[in-house]
Coordinates of C-alpha atoms and ligand atoms in Angstrom, one line a residue:
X87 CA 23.1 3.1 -5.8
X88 CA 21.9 -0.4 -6.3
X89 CA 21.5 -3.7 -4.3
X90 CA 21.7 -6.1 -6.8
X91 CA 22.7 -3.7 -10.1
X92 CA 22.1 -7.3 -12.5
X93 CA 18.7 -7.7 -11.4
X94 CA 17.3 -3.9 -11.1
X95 CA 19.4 -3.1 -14.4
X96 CA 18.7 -6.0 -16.0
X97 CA 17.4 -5.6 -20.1
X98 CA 14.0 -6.4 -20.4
X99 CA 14.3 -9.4 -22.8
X100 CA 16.3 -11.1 -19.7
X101 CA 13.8 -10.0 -17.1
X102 CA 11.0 -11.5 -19.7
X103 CA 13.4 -14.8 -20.5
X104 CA 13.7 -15.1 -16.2
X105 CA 10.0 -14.3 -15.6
X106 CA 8.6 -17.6 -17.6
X107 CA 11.1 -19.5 -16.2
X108 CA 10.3 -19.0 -12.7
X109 CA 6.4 -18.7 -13.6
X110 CA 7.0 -22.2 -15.4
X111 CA 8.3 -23.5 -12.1
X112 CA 5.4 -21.5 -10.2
X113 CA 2.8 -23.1 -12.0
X114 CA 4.6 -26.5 -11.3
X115 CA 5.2 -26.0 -7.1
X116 CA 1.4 -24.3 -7.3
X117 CA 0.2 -27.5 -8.9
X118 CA 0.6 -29.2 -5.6
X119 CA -1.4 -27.4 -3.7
X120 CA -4.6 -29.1 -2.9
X121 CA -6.2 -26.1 -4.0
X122 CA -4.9 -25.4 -7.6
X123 CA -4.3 -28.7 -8.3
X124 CA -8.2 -28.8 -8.5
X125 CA -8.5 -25.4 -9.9
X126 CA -6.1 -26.0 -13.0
X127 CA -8.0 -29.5 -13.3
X128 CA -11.2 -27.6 -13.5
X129 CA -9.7 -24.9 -16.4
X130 CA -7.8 -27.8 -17.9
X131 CA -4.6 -26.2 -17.8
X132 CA -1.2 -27.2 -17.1
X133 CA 2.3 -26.1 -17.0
X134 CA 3.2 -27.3 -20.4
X135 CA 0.7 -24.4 -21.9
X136 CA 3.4 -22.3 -21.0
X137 CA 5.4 -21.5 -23.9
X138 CA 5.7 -17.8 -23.8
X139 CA 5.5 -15.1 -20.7
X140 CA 1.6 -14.3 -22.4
X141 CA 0.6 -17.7 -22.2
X142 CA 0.0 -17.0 -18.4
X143 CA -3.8 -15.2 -19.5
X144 CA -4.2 -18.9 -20.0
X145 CA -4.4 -19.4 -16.3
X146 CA -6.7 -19.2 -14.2
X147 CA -7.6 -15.9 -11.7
X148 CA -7.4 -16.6 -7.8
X149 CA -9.4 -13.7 -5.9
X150 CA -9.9 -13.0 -2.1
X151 CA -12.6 -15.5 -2.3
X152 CA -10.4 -18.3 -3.1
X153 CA -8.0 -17.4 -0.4
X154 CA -11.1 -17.6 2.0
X155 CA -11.7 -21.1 0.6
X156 CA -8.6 -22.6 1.0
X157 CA -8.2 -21.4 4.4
X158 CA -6.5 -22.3 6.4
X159 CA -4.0 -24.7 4.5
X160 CA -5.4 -25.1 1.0
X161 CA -2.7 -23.6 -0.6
X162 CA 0.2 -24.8 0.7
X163 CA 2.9 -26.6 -1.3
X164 CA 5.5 -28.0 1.2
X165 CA 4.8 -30.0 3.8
X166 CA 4.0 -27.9 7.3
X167 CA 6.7 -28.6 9.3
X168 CA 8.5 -26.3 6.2
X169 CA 6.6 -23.7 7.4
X170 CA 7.9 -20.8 9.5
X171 CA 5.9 -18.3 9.6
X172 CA 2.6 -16.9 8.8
X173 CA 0.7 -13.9 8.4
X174 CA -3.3 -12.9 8.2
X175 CA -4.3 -9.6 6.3
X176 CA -5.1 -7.0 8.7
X177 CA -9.4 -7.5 7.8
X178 CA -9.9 -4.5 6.4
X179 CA -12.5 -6.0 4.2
X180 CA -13.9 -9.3 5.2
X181 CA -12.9 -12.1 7.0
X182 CA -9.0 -12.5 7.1
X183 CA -7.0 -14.7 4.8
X184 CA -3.8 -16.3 6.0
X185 CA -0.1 -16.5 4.0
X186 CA 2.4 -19.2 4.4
X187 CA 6.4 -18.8 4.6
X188 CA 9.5 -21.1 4.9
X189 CA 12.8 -19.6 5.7
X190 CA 13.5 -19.2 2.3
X191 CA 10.4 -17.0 2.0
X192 CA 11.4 -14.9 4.4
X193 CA 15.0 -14.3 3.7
X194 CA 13.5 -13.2 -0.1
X195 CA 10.9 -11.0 1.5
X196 CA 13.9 -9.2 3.7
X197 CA 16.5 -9.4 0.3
X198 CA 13.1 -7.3 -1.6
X199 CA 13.0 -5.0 1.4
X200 CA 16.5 -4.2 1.8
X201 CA 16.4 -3.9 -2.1
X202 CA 13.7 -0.7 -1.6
X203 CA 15.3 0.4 1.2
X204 CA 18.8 1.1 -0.4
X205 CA 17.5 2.3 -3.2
X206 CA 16.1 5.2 -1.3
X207 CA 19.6 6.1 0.2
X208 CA 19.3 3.9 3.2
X209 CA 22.5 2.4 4.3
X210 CA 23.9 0.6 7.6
X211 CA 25.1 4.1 9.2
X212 CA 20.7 5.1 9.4
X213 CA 19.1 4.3 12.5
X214 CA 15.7 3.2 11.0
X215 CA 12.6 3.9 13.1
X216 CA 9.6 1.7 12.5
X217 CA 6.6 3.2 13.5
X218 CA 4.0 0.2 12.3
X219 CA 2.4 -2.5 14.4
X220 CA 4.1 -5.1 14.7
X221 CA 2.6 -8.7 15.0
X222 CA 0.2 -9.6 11.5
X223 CA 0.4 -6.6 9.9
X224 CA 3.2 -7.4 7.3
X225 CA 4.0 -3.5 7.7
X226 CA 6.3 -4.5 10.8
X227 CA 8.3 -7.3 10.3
X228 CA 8.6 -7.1 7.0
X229 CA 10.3 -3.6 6.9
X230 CA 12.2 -4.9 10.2
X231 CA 13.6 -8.0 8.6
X232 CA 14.7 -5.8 5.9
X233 CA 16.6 -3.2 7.9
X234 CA 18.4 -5.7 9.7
X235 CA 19.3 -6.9 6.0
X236 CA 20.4 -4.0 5.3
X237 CA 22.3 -3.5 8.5
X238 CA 20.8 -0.4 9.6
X239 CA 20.1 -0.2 13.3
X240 CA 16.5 -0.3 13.3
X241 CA 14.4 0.9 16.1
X242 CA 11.2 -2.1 16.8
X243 CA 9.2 1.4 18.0
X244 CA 6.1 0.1 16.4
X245 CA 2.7 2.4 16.4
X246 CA 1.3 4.4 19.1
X247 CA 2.7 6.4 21.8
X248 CA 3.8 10.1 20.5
X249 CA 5.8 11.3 22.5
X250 CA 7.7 8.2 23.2
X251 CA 8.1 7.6 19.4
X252 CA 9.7 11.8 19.3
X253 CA 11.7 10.8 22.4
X254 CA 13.2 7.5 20.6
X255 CA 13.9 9.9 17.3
X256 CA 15.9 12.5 19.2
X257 CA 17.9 9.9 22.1
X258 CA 18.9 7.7 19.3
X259 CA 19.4 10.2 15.8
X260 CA 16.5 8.3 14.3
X261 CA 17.3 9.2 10.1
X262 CA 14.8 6.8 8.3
X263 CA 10.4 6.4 9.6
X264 CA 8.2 3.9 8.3
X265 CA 5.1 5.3 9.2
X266 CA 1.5 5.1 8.0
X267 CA -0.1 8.5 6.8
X268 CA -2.4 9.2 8.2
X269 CA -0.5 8.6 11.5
X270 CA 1.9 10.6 9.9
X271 CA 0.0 13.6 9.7
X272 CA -1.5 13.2 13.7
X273 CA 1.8 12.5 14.4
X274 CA 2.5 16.4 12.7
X275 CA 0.1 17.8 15.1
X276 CA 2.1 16.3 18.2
X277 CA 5.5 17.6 17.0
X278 CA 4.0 21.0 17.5
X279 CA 2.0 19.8 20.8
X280 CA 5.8 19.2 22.0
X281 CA 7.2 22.1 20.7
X282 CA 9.7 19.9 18.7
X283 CA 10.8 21.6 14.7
X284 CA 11.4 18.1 13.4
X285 CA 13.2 20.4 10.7
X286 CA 15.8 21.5 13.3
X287 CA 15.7 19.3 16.1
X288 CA 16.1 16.1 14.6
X289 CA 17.8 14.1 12.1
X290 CA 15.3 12.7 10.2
X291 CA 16.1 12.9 6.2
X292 CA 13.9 10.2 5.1
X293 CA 10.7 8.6 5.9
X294 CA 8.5 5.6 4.0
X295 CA 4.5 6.4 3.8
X296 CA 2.7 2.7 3.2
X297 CA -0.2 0.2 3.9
X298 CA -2.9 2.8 2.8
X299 CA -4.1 5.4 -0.3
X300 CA -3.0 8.5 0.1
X301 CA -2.4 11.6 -1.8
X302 CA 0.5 13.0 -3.4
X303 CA -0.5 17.0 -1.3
X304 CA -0.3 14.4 1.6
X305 CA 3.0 13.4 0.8
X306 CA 4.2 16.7 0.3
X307 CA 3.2 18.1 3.6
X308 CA 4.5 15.5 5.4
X309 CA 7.9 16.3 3.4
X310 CA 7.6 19.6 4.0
X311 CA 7.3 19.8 7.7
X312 CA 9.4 16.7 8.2
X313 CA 12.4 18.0 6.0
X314 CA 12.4 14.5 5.0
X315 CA 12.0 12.7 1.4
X316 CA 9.0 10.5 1.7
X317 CA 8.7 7.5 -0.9
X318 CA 5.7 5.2 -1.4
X319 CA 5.9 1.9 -0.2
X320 CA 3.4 -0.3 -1.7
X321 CA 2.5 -4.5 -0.4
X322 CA 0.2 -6.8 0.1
X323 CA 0.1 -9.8 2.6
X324 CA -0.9 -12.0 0.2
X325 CA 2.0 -11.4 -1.3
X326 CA 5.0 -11.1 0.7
X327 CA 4.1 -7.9 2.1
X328 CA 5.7 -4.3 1.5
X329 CA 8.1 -4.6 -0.8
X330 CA 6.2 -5.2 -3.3
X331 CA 6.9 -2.2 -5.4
X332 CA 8.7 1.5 -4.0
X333 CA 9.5 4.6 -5.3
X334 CA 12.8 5.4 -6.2
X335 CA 14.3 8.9 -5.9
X336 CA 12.9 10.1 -8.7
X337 CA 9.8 9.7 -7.4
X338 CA 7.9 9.0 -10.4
X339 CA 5.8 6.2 -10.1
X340 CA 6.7 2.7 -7.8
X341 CA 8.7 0.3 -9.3
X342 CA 7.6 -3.3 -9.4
X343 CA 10.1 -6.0 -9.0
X344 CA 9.7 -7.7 -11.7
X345 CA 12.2 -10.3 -10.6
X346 CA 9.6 -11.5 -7.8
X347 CA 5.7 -10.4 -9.2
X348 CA 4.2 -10.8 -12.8
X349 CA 2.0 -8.0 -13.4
X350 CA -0.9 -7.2 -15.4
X351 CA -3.4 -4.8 -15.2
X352 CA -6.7 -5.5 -16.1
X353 CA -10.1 -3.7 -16.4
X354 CA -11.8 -5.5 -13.6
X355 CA -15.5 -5.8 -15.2
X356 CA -14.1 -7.7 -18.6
X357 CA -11.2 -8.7 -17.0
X358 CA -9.3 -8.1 -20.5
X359 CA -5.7 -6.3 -19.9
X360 CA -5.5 -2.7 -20.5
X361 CA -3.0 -0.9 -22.1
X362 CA 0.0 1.0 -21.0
X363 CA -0.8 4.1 -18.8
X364 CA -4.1 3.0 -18.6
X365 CA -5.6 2.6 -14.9
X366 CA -7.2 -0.9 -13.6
X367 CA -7.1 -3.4 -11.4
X368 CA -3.7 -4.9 -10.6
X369 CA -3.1 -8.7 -10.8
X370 CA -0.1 -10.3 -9.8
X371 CA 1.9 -13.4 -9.6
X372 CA 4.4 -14.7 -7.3
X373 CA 7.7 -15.8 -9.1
X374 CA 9.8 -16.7 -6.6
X375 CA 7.5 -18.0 -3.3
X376 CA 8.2 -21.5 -1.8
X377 CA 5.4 -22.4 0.8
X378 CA 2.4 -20.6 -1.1
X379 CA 2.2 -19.2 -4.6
X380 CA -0.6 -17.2 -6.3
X381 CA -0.7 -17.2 -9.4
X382 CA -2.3 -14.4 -11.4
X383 CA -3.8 -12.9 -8.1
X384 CA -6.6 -10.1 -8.2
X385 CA -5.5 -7.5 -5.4
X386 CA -8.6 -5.1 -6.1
X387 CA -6.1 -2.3 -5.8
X388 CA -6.3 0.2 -9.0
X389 CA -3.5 1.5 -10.3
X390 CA -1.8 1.7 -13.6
X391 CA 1.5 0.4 -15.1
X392 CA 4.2 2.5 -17.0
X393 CA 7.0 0.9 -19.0
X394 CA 9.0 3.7 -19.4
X395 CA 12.5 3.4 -19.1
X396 CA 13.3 5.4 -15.5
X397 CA 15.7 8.0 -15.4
X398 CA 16.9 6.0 -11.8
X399 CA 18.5 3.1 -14.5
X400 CA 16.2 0.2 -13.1
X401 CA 14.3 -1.4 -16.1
X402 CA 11.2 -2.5 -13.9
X403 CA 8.2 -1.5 -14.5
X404 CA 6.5 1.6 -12.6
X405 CA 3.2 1.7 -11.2
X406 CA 1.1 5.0 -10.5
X407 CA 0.1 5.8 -7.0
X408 CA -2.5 3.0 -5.9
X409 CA -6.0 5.6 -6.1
X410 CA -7.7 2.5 -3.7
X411 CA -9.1 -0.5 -3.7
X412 CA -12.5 -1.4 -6.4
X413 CA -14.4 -1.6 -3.0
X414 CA -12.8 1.2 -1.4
X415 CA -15.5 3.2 -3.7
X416 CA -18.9 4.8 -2.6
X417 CA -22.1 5.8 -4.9
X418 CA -23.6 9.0 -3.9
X419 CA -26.3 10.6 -5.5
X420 CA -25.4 8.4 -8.7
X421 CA -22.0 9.6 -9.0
X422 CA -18.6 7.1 -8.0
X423 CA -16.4 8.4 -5.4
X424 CA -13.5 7.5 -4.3
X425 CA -12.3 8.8 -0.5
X426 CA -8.9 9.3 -2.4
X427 CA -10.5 11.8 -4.3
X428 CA -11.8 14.0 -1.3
X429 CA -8.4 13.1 0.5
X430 CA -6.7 15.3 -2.1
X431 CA -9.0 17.9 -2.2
X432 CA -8.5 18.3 1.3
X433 CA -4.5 18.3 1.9
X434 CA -4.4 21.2 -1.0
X435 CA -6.1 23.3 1.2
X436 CA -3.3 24.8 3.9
X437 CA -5.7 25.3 6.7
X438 CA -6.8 21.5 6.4
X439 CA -5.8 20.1 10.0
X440 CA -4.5 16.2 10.3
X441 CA -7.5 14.2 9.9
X442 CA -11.0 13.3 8.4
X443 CA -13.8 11.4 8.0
X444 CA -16.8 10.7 5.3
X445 CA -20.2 10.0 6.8
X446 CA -22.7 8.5 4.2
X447 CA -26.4 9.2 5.5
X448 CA -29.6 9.2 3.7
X449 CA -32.4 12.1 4.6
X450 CA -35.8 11.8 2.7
X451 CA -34.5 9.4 0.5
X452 CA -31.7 11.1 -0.7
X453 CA -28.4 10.4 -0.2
X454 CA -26.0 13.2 1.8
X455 CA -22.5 13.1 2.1
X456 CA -20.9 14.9 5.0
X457 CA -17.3 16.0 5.1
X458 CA -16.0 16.2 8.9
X459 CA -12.3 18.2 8.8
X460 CA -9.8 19.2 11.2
X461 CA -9.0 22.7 11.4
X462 CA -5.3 23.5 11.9
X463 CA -5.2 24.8 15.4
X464 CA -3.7 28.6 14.6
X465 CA -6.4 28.9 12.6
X466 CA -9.4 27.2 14.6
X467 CA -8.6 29.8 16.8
X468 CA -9.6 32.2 14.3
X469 CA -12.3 34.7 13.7
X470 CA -16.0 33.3 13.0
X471 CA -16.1 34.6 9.9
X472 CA -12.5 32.9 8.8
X473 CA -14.4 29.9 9.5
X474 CA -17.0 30.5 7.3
X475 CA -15.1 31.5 4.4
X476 CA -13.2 28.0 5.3
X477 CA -16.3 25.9 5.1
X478 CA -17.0 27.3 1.7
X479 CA -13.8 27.3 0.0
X480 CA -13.8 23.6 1.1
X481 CA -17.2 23.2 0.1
X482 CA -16.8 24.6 -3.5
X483 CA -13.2 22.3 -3.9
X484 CA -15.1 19.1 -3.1
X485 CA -17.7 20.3 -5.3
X486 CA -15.9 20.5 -8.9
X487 CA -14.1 17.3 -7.6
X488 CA -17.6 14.9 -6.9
X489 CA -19.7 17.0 -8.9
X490 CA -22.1 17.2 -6.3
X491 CA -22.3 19.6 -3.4
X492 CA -21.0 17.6 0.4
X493 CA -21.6 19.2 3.7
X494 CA -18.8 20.2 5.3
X495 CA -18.4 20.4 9.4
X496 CA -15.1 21.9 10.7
X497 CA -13.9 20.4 13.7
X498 CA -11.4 21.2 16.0
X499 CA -7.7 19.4 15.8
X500 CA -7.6 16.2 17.4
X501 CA -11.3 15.7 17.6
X502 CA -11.7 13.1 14.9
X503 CA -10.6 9.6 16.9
X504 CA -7.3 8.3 15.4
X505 CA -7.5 4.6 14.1
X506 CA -5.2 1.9 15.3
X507 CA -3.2 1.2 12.7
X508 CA -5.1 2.0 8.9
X509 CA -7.1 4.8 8.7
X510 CA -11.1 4.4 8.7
X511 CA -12.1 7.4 5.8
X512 CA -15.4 6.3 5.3
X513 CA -18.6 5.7 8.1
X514 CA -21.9 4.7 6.0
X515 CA -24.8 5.0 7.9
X516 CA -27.0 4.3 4.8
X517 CA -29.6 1.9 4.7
X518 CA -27.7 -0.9 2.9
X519 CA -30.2 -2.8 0.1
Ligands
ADP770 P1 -5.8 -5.7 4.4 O1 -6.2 -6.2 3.0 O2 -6.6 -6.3 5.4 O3 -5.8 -4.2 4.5 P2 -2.9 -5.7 4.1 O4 -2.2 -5.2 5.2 O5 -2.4 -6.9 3.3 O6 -4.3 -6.2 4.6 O7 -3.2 -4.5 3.1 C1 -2.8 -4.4 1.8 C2 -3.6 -3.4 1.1 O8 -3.2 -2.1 1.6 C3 -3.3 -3.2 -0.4 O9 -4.0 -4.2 -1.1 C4 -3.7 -1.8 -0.7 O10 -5.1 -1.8 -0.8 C5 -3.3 -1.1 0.6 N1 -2.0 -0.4 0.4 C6 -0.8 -0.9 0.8 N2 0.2 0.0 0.5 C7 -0.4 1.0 -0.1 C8 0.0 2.2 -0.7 N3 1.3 2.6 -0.7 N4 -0.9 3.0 -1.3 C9 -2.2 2.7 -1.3 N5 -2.7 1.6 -0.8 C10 -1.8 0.7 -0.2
K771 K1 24.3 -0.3 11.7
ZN772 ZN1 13.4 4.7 -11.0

């Protein structure tokens, strides 16, 4: 049931009494980084202000920005010829940043993701299909390192290519998919293409949804029509990578190891924590990385934190689904959205097809928000009048959701481009000020 039982099990005054150890000796390897050494000068801290695991809101944040100034090797702690490996965030926002790993690194990174993995039910008899990109997206190697940990026979499959990817599951028994969702769901809409019942036809019984927000109705259809368990795999590259927390089976919340990340949550205008159960931004700190910590690190991502013993037996902590990033949101017509919001709106509607997009436009000064949706095919092939009563239903949904009323425009399936790797949910054509 467990890869390492003393370290998922442990009590939580030993996770604590471990945790300011290692963040002792973070704060110590960070130190000598060009980088922090000048940041804790400027704060005025140093690693003897460190006598209990709160202490660490005496530190200093480090933020995206930081990252970008210490690029390339600003944050480095052993010298380079240490160094094998890096990996750049995949740019969804900004310019990239760039991570550093020794072998030590990356041997922890594969022990964390063969941790997740078992816990799931993965085992060396699974032939593990990974459906990511491989190359610096941290999606790919990191789950493949991990695999191989594990000992499963893992498939290198990596994103793209349909069919081939169905062929691969039924010539060699694929059981376990790493796949991102929204790939996921196009990749529903090819099954049926190919006349494939992934229910009947295959052996698939579990399958890990990552990399990007998406709703719980999306997870559920994807179990449904994939007879599969699907957990939530949560990472950043600037940390390891996935890995970072996972869902067990119980599927309640993603446990965070605490073993490996410190973690607050923290209302990102006064940056003050927030309690228990209440959402914010999630800030974490390495505990265990050799070539490049970050210490108390603001990922943008909102989530919240439960503490909560699980019923699963592991004492980490469990974090709610991640709703999106503080920059992931959208102002229309005065009111915050998030595309997370309209996502789920959308996969609780059964006639919903695969895929989406929100265009932002301003007419006569006033700000419209149009709703393009995928139709599932049976049904695009409907009656005009279905159609209509479609558009509506949608319309009114999204409309106790934003609070405002969208346009919606039904499309027919597999009209909406699919993205190379992370979904794009949002087009804003808006004058920006
Ligand atoms: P980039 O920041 O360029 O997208 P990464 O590949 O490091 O590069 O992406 C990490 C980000 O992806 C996270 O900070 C988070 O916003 C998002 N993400 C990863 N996994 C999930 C998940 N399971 N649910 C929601 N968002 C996720
Ligand atoms: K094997
Ligand atoms: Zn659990």
């Amino acid at each position: 049931m467990y890869w390492q039982k003393d370290i998922e099990t442990m009590p939580i005054s030993a996770l604590q009494a471990l945790q300011l150890q290692r963040l002792k000796e973070m704060v110590r390897r960070a130190s000598t980084s060009s980088y922090y050494q000048q940041l804790f000068q400027e704060h005025g801290v140093t690693v003897e202000d460190l006598q209990q695991i709160d202490d660490i809101h005496k530190l200093p944040f480090t933020t995206k920005q930081d990252l970008r100034n210490g690029y390339p090797y600003g944050f480095l702690t052993v010298p380079k010829d240490e160094v094998v490996r890096l990996h750049s965030s995949s740019g969804t926002t900004g310019q990239a940043t760039v991570v550093f790993h020794t072998t030590h690194d990356i041997q922890d990174w594969a022990n964390l993701m063969a941790r997740c993995m078992y816990m799931t039910g993965a085992r060396k008899s699974d032939v593990f299909q990974n459906m990511t990109g491989y190359g610096m997206f941290t999606g790919g190697l990191g789950f493949h390192y991990g695999a191989e940990r594990l000992g499963a026979l893992t498939v290198p499959a990596g994103s793209g290519n349909s069919k081939r990817q169905i062929r691969f599951m039924k010539d060699f028994g694929t059981t376990i998919l790493h796949i991102i969702p929204s790939y996921a769901l196009h990749l529903l809409s090819v099954f049926e293409e190919e006349g494939v019942d992934p229910k009947t036809d295959l052996c698939l019984k579990t399958v890990y949804l990552g990399a990007e927000p998406h709703s719980e109705h999306t997870r559920r259809r994807i179990e449904g029509a994939l007879g599969v368990k699907a957990y939530n795999s949560y990472g950043l590259s600037e940390m390891y990578g996935p890995g970072v927390a996972f869902e067990c089976p119980e599927q309640q919340g993603l446990h965070i190891w605490e073993d490996s990340y410190f973690v607050e949550i923290i209302d990102p205008q006064t940056l003050k924590p927030v309690s228990d159960g209440e959402e914010g931004e999630l800030v974490l700190t390495t505990l265990t990385r050799e070539a490049m910590p970050l210490i108390r690190y603001r990922t943008r991502d909102l989530t919240s934190v439960c503490s909560e013993p699980c019923a699963c037996g592991r004492t980490h902590k469990r974090l709610s689904r991640i709703k999106g990033r503080s920059d992931d949101m959208f102002i229309v017509k005065g009111v915050n959205v998030f595309p997370m919001q309209v996502e789920t709106v959308l996969m609780s509607i059964p006639e919903v097809g695969t895929n989406y997009v929100i265009e932002l436009d301003t007419e006569e000064e006033i700000d419209v928000m149009t709703v393009k949706v995928e139709v599932q095919s049976d049904f695009f092939l409907g009656d005009v009048k279905g159609l209509k009563a479609l558009q509506q239903k949608i319309t009114a949904a999204l409309r106790s959701e934003v609070l405002f009323t969208p346009r919606v425009t039904l499309v027919e399936p597999d009209s909406i481009p699919e993205a190379q790797g992370k979904a794009v949910r949002v087009i804003d054509h808006r004058q920006q000020h």
